[in-house]
PDB file of C-alpha atoms in Angstrom:
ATOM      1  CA  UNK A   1       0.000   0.000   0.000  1.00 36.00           C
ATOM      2  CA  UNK A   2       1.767   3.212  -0.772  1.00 39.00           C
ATOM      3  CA  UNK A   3       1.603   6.365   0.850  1.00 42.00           C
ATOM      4  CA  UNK A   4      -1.715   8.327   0.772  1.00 46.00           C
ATOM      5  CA  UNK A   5      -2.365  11.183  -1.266  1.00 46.00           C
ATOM      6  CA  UNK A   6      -2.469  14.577   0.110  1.00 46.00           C
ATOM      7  CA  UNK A   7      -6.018  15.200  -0.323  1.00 48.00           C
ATOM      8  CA  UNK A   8      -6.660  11.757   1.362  1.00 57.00           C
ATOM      9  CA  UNK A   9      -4.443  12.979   4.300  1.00 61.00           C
ATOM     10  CA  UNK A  10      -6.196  16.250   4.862  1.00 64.00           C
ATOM     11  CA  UNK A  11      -9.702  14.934   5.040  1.00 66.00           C
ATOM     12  CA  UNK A  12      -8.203  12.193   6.987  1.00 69.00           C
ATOM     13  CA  UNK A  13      -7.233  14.684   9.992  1.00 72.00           C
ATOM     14  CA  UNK A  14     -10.497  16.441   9.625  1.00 73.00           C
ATOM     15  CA  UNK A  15     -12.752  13.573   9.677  1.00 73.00           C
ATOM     16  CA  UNK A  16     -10.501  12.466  12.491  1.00 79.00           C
ATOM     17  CA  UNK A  17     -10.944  15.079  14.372  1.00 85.00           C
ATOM     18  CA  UNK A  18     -14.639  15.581  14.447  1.00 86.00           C
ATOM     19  CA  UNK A  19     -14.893  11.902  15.554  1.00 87.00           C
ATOM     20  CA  UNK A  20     -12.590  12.376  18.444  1.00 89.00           C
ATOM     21  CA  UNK A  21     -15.351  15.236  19.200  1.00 92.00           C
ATOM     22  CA  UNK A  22     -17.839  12.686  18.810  1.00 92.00           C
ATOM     23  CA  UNK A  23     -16.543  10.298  21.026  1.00 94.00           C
ATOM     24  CA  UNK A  24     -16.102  12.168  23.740  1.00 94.00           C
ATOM     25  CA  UNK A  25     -19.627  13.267  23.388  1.00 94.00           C
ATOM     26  CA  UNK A  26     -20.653   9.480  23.298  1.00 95.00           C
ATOM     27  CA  UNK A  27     -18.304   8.405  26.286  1.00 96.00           C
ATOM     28  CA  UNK A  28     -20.270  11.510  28.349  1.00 95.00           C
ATOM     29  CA  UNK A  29     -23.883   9.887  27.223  1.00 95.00           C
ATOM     30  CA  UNK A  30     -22.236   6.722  28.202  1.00 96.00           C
ATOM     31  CA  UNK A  31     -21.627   7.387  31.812  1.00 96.00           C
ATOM     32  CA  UNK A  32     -24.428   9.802  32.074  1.00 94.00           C
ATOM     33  CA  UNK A  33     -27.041   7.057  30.657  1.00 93.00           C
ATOM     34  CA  UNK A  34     -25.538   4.687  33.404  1.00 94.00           C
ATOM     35  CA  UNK A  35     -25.733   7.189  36.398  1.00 93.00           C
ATOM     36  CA  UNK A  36     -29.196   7.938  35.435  1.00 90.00           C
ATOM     37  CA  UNK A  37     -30.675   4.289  34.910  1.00 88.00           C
ATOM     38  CA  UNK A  38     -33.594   3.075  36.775  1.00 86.00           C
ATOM     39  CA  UNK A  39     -36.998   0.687  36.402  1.00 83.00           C
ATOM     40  CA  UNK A  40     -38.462   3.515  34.655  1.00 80.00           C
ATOM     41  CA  UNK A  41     -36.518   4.968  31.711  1.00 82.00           C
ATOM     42  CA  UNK A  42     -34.295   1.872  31.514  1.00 88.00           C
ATOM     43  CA  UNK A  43     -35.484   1.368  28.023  1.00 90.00           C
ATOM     44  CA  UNK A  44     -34.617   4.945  26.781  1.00 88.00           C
ATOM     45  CA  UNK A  45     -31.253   5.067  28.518  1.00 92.00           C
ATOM     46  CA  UNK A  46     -30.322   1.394  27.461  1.00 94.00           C
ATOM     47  CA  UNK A  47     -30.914   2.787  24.324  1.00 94.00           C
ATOM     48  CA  UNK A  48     -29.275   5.871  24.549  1.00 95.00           C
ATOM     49  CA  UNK A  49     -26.097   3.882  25.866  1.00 96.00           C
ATOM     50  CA  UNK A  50     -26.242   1.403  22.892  1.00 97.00           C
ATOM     51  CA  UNK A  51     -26.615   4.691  20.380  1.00 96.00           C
ATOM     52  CA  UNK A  52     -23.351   5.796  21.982  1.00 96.00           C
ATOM     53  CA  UNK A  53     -21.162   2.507  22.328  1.00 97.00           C
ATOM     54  CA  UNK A  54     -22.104   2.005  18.570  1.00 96.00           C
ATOM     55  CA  UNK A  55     -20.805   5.047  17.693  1.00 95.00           C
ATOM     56  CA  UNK A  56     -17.884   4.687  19.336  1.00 95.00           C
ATOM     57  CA  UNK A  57     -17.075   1.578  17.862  1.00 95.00           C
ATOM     58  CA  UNK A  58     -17.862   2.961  14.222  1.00 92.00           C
ATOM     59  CA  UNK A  59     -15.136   5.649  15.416  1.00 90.00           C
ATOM     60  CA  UNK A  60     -12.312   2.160  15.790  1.00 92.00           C
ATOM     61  CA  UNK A  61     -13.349   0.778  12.309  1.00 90.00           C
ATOM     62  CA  UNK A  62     -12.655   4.352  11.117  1.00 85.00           C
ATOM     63  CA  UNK A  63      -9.230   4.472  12.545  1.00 84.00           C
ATOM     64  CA  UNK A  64      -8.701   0.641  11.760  1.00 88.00           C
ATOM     65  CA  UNK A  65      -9.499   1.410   7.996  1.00 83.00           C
ATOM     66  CA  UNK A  66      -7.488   4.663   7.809  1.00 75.00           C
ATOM     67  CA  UNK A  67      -4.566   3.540   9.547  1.00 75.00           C
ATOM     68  CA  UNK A  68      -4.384   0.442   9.171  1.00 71.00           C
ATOM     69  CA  UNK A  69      -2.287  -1.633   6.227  1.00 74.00           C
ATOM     70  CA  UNK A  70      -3.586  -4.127   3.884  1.00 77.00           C
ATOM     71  CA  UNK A  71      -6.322  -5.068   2.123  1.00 83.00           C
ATOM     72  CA  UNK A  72      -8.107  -6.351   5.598  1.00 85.00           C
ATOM     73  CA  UNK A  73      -7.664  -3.790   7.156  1.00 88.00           C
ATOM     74  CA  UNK A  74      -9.700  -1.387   4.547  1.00 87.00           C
ATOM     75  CA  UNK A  75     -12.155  -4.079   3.803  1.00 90.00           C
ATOM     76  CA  UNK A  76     -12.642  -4.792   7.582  1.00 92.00           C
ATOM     77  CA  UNK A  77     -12.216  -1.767   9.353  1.00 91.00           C
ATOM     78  CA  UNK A  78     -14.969  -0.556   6.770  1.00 90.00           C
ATOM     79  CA  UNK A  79     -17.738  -3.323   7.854  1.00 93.00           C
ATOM     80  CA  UNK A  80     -17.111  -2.510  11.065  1.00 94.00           C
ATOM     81  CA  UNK A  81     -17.326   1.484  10.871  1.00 91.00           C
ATOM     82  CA  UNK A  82     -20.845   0.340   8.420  1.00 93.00           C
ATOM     83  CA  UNK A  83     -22.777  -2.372  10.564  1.00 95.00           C
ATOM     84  CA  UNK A  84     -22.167   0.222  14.111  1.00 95.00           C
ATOM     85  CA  UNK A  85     -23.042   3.003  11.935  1.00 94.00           C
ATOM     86  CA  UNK A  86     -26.176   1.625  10.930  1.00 95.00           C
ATOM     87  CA  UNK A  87     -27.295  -0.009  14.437  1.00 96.00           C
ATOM     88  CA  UNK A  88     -26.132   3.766  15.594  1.00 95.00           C
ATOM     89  CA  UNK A  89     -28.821   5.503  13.512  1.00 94.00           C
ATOM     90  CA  UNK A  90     -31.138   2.477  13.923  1.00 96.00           C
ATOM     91  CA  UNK A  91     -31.096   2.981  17.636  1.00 96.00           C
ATOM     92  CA  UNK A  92     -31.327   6.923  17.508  1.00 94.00           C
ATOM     93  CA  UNK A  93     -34.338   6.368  15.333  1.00 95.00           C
ATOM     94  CA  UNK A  94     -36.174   4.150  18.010  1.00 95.00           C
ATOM     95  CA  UNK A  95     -35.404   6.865  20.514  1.00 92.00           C
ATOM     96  CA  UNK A  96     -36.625   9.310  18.629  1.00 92.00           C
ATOM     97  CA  UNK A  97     -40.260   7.513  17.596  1.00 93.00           C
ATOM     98  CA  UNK A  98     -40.666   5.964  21.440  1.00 92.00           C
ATOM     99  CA  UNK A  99     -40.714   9.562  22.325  1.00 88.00           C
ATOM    100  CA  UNK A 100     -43.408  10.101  19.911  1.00 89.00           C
ATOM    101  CA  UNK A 101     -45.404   6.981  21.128  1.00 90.00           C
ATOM    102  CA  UNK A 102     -45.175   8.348  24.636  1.00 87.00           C
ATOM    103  CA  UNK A 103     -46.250  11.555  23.880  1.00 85.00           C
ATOM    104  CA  UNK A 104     -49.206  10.633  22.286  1.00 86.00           C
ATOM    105  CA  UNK A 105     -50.062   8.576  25.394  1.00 83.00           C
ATOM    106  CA  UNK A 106     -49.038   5.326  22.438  1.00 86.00           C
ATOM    107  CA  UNK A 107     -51.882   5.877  20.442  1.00 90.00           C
ATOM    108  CA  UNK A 108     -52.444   2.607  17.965  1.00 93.00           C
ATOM    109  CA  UNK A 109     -51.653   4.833  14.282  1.00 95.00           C
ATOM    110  CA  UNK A 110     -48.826   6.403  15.723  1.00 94.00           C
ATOM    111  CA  UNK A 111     -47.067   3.185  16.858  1.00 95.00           C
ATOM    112  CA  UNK A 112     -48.139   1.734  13.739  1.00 97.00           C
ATOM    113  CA  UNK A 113     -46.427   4.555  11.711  1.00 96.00           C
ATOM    114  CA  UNK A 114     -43.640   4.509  13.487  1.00 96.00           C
ATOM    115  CA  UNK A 115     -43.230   1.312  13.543  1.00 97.00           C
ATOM    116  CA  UNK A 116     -43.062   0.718   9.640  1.00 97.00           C
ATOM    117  CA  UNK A 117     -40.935   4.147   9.489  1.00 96.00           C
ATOM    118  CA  UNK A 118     -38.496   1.936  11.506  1.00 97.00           C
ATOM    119  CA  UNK A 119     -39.025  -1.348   9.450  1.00 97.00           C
ATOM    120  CA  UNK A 120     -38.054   0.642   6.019  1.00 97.00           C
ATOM    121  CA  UNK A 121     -34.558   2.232   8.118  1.00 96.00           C
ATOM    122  CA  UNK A 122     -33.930  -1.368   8.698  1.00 97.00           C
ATOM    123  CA  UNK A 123     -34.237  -2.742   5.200  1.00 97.00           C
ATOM    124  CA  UNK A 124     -32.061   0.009   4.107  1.00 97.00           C
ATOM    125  CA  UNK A 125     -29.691  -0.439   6.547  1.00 96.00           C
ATOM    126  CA  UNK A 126     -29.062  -4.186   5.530  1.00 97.00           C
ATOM    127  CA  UNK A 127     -29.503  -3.581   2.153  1.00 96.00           C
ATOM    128  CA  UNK A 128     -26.237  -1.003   2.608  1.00 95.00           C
ATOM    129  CA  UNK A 129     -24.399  -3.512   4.752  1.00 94.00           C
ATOM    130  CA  UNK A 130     -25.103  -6.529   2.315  1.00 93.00           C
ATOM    131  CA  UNK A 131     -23.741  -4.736  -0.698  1.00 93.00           C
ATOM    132  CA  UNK A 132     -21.388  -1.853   0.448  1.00 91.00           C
ATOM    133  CA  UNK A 133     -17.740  -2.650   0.749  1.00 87.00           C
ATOM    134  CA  UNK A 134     -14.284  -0.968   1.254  1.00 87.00           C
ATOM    135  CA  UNK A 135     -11.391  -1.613  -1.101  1.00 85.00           C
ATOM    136  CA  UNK A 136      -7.848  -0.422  -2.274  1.00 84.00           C
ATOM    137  CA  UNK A 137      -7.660   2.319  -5.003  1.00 78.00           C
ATOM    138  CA  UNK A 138      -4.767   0.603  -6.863  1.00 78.00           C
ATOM    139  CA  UNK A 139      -3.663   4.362  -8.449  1.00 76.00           C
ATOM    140  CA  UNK A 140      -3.480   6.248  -5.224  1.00 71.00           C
ATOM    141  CA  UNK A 141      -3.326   3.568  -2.388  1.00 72.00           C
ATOM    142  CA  UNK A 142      -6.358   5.072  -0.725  1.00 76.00           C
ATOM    143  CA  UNK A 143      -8.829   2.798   0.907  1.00 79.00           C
ATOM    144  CA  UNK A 144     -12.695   3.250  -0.730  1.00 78.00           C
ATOM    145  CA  UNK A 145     -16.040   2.733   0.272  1.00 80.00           C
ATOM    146  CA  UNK A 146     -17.860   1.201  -2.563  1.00 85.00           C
ATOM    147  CA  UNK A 147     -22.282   1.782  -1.878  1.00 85.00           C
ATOM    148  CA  UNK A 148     -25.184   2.144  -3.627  1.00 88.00           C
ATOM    149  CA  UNK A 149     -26.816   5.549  -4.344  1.00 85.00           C
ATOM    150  CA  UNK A 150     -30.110   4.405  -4.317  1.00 91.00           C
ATOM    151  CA  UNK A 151     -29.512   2.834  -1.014  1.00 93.00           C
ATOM    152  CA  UNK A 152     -27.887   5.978   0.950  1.00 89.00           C
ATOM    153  CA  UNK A 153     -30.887   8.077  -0.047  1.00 90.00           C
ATOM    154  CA  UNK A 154     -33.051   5.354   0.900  1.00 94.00           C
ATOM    155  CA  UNK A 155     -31.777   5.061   4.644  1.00 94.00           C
ATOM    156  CA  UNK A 156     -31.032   8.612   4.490  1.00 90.00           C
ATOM    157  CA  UNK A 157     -34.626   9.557   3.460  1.00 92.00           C
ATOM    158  CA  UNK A 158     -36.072   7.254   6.448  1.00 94.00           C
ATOM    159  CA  UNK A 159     -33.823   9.348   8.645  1.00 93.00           C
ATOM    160  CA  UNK A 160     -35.462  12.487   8.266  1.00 91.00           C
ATOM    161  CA  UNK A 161     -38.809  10.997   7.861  1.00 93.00           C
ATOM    162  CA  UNK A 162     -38.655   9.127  10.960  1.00 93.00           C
ATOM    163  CA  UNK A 163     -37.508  12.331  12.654  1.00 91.00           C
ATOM    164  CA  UNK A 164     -39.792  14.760  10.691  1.00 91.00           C
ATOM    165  CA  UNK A 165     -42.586  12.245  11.826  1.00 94.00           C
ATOM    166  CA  UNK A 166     -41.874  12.421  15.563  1.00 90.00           C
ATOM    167  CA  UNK A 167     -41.851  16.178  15.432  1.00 90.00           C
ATOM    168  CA  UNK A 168     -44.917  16.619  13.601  1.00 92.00           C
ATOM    169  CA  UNK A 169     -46.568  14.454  16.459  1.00 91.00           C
ATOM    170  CA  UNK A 170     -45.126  15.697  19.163  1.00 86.00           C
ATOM    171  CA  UNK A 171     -46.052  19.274  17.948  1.00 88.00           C
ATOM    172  CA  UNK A 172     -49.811  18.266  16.868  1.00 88.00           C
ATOM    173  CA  UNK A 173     -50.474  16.532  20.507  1.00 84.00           C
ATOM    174  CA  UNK A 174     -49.164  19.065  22.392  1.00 81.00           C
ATOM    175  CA  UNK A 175     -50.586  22.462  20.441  1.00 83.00           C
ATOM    176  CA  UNK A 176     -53.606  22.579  22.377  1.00 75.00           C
ATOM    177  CA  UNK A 177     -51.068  22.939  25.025  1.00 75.00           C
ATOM    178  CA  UNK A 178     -48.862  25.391  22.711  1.00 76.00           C
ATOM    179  CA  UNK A 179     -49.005  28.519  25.542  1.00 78.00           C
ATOM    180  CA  UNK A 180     -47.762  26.412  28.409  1.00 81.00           C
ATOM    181  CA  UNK A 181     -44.018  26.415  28.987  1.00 83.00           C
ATOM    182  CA  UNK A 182     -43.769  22.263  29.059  1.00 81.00           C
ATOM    183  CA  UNK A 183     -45.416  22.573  25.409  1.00 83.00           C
ATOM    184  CA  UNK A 184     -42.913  24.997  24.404  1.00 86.00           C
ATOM    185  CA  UNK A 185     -40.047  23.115  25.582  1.00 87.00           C
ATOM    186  CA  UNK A 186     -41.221  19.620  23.867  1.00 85.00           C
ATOM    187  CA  UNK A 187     -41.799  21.795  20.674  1.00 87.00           C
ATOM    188  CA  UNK A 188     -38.519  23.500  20.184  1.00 90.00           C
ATOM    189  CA  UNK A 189     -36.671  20.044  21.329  1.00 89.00           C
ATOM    190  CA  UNK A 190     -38.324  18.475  18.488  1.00 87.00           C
ATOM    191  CA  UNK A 191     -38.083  21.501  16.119  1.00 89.00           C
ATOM    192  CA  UNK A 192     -34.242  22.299  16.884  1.00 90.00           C
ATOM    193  CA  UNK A 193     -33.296  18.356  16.520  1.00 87.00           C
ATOM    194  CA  UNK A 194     -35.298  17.891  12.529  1.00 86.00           C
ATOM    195  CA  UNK A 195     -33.516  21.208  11.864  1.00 88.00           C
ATOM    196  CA  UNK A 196     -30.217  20.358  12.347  1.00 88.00           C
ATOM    197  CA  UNK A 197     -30.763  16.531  11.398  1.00 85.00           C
ATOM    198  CA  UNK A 198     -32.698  18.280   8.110  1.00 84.00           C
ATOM    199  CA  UNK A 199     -29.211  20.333   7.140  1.00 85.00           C
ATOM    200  CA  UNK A 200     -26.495  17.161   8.073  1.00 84.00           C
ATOM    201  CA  UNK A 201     -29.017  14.611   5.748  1.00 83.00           C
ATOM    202  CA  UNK A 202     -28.180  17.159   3.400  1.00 82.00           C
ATOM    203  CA  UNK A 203     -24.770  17.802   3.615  1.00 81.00           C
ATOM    204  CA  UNK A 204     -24.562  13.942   3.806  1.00 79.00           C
ATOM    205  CA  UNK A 205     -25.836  13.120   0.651  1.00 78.00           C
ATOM    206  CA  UNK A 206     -24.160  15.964  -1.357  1.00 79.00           C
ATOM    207  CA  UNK A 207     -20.737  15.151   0.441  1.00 74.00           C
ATOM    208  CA  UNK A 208     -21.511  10.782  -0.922  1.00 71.00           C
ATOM    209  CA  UNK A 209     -20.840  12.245  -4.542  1.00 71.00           C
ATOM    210  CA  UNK A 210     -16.879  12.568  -3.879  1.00 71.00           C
ATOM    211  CA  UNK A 211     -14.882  10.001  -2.282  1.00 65.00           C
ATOM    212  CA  UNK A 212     -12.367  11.912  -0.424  1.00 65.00           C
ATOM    213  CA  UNK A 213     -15.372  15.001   0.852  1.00 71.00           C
ATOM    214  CA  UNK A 214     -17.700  12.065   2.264  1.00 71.00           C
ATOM    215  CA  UNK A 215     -14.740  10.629   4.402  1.00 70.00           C
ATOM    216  CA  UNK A 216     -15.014  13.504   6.763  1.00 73.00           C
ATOM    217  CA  UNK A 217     -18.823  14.312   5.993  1.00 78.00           C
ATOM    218  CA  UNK A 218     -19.183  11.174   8.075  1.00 80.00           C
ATOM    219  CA  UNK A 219     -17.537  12.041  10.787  1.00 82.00           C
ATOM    220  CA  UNK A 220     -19.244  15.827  10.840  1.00 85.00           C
ATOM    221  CA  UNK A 221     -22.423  13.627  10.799  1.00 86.00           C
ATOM    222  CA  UNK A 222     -21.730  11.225  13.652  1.00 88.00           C
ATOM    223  CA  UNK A 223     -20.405  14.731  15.434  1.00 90.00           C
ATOM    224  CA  UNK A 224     -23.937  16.271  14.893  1.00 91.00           C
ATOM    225  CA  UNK A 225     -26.084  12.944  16.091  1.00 91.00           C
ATOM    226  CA  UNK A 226     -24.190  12.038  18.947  1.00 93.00           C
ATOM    227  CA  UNK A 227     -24.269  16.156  20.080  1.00 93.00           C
ATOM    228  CA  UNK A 228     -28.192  15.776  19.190  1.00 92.00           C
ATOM    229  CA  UNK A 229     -28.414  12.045  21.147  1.00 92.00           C
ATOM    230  CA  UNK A 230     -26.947  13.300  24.359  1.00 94.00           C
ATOM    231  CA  UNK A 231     -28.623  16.645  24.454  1.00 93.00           C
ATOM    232  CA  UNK A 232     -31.509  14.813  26.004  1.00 90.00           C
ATOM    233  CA  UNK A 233     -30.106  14.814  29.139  1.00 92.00           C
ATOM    234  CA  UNK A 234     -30.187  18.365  29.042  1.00 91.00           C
ATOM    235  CA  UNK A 235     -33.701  18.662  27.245  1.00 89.00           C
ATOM    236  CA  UNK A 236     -34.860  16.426  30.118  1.00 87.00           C
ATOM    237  CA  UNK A 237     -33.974  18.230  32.597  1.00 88.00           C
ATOM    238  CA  UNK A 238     -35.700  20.851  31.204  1.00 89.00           C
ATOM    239  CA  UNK A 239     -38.457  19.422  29.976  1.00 84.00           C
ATOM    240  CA  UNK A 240     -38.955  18.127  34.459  1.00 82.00           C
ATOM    241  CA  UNK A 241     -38.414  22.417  35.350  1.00 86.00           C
ATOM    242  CA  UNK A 242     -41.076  23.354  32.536  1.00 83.00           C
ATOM    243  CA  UNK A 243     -43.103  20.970  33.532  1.00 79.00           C
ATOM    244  CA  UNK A 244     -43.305  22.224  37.183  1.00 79.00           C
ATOM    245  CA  UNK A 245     -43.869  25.678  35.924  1.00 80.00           C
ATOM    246  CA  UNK A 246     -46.775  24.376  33.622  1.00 75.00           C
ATOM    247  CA  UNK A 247     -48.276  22.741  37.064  1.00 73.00           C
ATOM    248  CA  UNK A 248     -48.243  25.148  39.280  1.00 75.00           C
ATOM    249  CA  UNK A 249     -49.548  28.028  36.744  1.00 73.00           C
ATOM    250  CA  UNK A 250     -52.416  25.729  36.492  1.00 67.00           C
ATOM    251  CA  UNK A 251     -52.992  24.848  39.951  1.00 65.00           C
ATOM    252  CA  UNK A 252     -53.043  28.914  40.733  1.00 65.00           C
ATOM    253  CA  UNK A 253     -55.251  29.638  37.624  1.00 63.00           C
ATOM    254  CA  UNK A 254     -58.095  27.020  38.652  1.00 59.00           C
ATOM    255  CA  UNK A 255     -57.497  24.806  35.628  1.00 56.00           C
ATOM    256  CA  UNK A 256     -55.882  21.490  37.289  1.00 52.00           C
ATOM    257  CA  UNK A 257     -58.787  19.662  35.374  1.00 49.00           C
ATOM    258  CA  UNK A 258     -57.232  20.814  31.632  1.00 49.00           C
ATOM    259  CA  UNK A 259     -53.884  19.998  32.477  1.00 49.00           C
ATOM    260  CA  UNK A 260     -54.940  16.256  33.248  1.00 49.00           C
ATOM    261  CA  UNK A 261     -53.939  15.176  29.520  1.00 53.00           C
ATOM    262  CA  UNK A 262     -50.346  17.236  30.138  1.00 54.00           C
ATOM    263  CA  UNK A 263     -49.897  15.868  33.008  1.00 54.00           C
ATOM    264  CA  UNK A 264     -50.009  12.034  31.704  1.00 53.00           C
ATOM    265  CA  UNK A 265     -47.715  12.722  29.025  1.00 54.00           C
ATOM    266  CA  UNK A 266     -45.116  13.465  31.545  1.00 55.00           C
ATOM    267  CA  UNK A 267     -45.984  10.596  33.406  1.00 53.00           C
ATOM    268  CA  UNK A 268     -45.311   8.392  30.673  1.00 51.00           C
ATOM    269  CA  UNK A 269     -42.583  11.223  29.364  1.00 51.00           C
ATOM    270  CA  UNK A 270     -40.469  10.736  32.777  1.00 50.00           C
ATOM    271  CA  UNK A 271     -39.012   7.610  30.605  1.00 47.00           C
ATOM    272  CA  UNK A 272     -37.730   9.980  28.432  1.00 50.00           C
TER     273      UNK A 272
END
């Protein structure tokens, strides 16, 4: 294998370095998921943690593929980095629909939605790791990712669907709600997160048309989701103050009885 090319090098270091960024994010969600574990959220923040360790592992086949010499070490490192990147976004997609489900108190069409929304990420996802490969450029020495078009903006289109669908929910079940502060807060979490997801998708797919610009899009994508991912300890917290504020407005205003319906949703939303 001879010596990479300075292009390669350069987007190397950058992609590099936004995945150190996002592991340090990921080893923070890691130990934060763990210290806040209990009975009830134990299935958000065991997903949250898996999110995270994935990611962090997609981060060593990365490096192992980079650095690494030989043919097995492109062709391996990359179905490593590929099969954690896809249980990664597979994982922060059930996070982000359970949080729909709850919020809707798991109303049957919603959990029927999101469950096929989920179903089509996870055809995509296998149909990417059953044909996508990495491989020596014989010219340059580079190590390649060989994948199919159609299937990135397949997987990438059931990205933002999945998390334009949970905001779309979350902001139609809660609008009645809209001039309470624990409405506000739910609706600018969900607003803020398609945003941003909306803008890396993008960046994402343009970035798949060159070799050498995608190699560091990736790791400006994992950056953004595991920044996104691990915010919701923050949002969380927030979401508990808001929610107290919401309460006791109502209990001084006389209207405990409408605030019933806001009330169960953080019941069932303390598992978020």
């Amino acid at each position: 294998m001879s010596a990479p090319v300075p292009v390669h090098v350069q987007t190397m270091v950058i992609g590099t370095l936004f995945y150190g960024i996002a592991v340090g994010t990921s080893f923070y969600g890691i130990f934060s998921g763990i210290s806040r574990l209990n009975p009830k959220n134990q299935f958000v923040m065991g997903t949250i943690i898996f999110c995270n360790i994935m990611l962090v592992l997609e981060v060593g086949g990365y490096l192992w593929q980079s650095l690494g010499r030989g043919n097995g070490a492109c062709v391996y490192g990359n179905y490593t980095q590929n099969i954690s990147y896809h249980l990664c976004m597979i994982a922060f997609n059930v996070f982000i629909l359970y949080k729909a489900c709850v919020i809707t108190l798991k109303n049957k069409w919603v959990v029927l939605a999101a469950g096929v929304c989920l179903l089509t990420r996870v055809v995509f996802g296998l149909g990417d790791m059953a044909t996508s490969h990495g491989y020596i450029d014989t010219p340059t020495g580079e190590c390649l990712w060989s994948f199919s078009s159609t299937i990135l903006f397949g997987y990438m289109g059931a990205d933002v669907f999945a998390d334009l669908f949970g905001t779309v929910v979350t902001i139609s079940s809660v609008w009645v709600f809209k001039e309470t502060s624990f409405s506000k807060v739910l609706m600018a979490e969900n607003v803020t997160r398609s945003a941003v997801s909306l803008l890396q998708a993008v960046v994402y797919v343009w970035a798949s048309q060159t070799d050498t610009v995608f190699m560091f899009a990736n790791g400006v994508q994992m950056c953004i989701i595991s920044y996104l991912l691990n915010s919701e300890f923050w949002w969380a917290d927030t979401r508990h103050a808001a929610f107290n504020e919401t309460r006791n407005n109502a209990l001084e205003e006389g209207k405990e009885k409408s605030f019933v319906e806001l009330k169960e949703v953080n019941r069932n939303g303390r598992a978020f």
